[in-house]
PDB file of C-alpha atoms in Angstrom:
ATOM      1  CA  MET O1204      -5.063 -28.047 -10.280  1.00 53.00           C
ATOM      2  CA  ILE O1205      -3.296 -30.915  -8.560  1.00 61.00           C
ATOM      3  CA  LYS O1206      -0.504 -28.604  -7.383  1.00 74.00           C
ATOM      4  CA  SER O1207      -2.951 -26.225  -5.686  1.00 78.00           C
ATOM      5  CA  GLU O1208      -4.793 -29.117  -4.028  1.00 81.00           C
ATOM      6  CA  ILE O1209      -1.517 -30.386  -2.559  1.00 79.00           C
ATOM      7  CA  ILE O1210      -0.667 -26.890  -1.286  1.00 81.00           C
ATOM      8  CA  TRP O1211      -4.070 -26.447   0.374  1.00 83.00           C
ATOM      9  CA  PHE O1212      -3.860 -29.911   1.919  1.00 85.00           C
ATOM     10  CA  HIS O1213      -0.417 -29.048   3.279  1.00 82.00           C
ATOM     11  CA  LEU O1214      -1.594 -25.747   4.795  1.00 84.00           C
ATOM     12  CA  LEU O1215      -4.719 -27.319   6.297  1.00 87.00           C
ATOM     13  CA  LEU O1216      -2.600 -30.109   7.761  1.00 88.00           C
ATOM     14  CA  GLY O1217      -0.433 -27.445   9.409  1.00 86.00           C
ATOM     15  CA  LEU O1218      -3.524 -25.762  10.851  1.00 88.00           C
ATOM     16  CA  GLY O1219      -4.796 -29.112  12.108  1.00 89.00           C
ATOM     17  CA  ILE O1220      -1.521 -29.739  13.917  1.00 89.00           C
ATOM     18  CA  ILE O1221      -1.690 -26.248  15.472  1.00 87.00           C
ATOM     19  CA  PHE O1222      -5.206 -26.881  16.815  1.00 89.00           C
ATOM     20  CA  TYR O1223      -4.200 -30.319  18.074  1.00 90.00           C
ATOM     21  CA  GLU O1224      -1.243 -28.861  19.973  1.00 88.00           C
ATOM     22  CA  LEU O1225      -3.499 -26.102  21.346  1.00 89.00           C
ATOM     23  CA  ALA O1226      -5.865 -28.769  22.651  1.00 90.00           C
ATOM     24  CA  MET O1227      -2.912 -30.520  24.306  1.00 90.00           C
ATOM     25  CA  ASN O1228      -1.786 -27.173  25.841  1.00 90.00           C
ATOM     26  CA  ASN O1229       1.663 -27.487  24.282  1.00 87.00           C
ATOM     27  CA  MET O1230       2.447 -23.825  23.608  1.00 88.00           C
ATOM     28  CA  PHE O1231       6.050 -24.424  22.485  1.00 90.00           C
ATOM     29  CA  GLU O1232       4.854 -26.699  19.666  1.00 88.00           C
ATOM     30  CA  VAL O1233       2.031 -24.276  18.801  1.00 89.00           C
ATOM     31  CA  THR O1234       4.591 -21.482  18.363  1.00 90.00           C
ATOM     32  CA  ILE O1235       6.842 -23.580  16.106  1.00 90.00           C
ATOM     33  CA  TRP O1236       4.009 -24.888  13.914  1.00 88.00           C
ATOM     34  CA  THR O1237       2.436 -21.422  13.657  1.00 89.00           C
ATOM     35  CA  MET O1238       5.733 -19.962  12.426  1.00 91.00           C
ATOM     36  CA  LEU O1239       6.205 -22.819   9.934  1.00 89.00           C
ATOM     37  CA  THR O1240       2.668 -22.627   8.551  1.00 87.00           C
ATOM     38  CA  GLY O1241       2.781 -18.824   8.417  1.00 88.00           C
ATOM     39  CA  GLY O1242       6.102 -18.958   6.596  1.00 88.00           C
ATOM     40  CA  GLU O1243       4.788 -21.471   4.082  1.00 86.00           C
ATOM     41  CA  TRP O1244       1.673 -19.340   3.518  1.00 85.00           C
ATOM     42  CA  PHE O1245       3.878 -16.286   2.850  1.00 87.00           C
ATOM     43  CA  VAL O1246       6.131 -18.191   0.429  1.00 86.00           C
ATOM     44  CA  PHE O1247       3.188 -19.722  -1.449  1.00 82.00           C
ATOM     45  CA  LYS O1248       1.586 -16.279  -1.811  1.00 83.00           C
ATOM     46  CA  ARG O1249       4.864 -14.747  -3.048  1.00 86.00           C
ATOM     47  CA  LEU O1250       5.250 -17.495  -5.626  1.00 82.00           C
ATOM     48  CA  GLY O1251       1.677 -16.907  -6.796  1.00 79.00           C
ATOM     49  CA  LEU O1252       0.615 -20.468  -5.998  1.00 75.00           C
ATOM     50  CA  ILE O1253      -2.327 -19.272  -3.919  1.00 73.00           C
ATOM     51  CA  SER O1254      -4.340 -16.106  -4.457  1.00 66.00           C
TER      52      SER O1254
END
């Protein structure tokens, strides 16, 4: 249970950073954070940590 809570917190933190950078109109940072968060999401799904 704790492991999944940490994973969700991590993914939501990534989304929060993406929206913050969008608000600041920093598209380069948005692209980097989107790729990182998307990559993490893919890895977590492959490992079966999130359903």
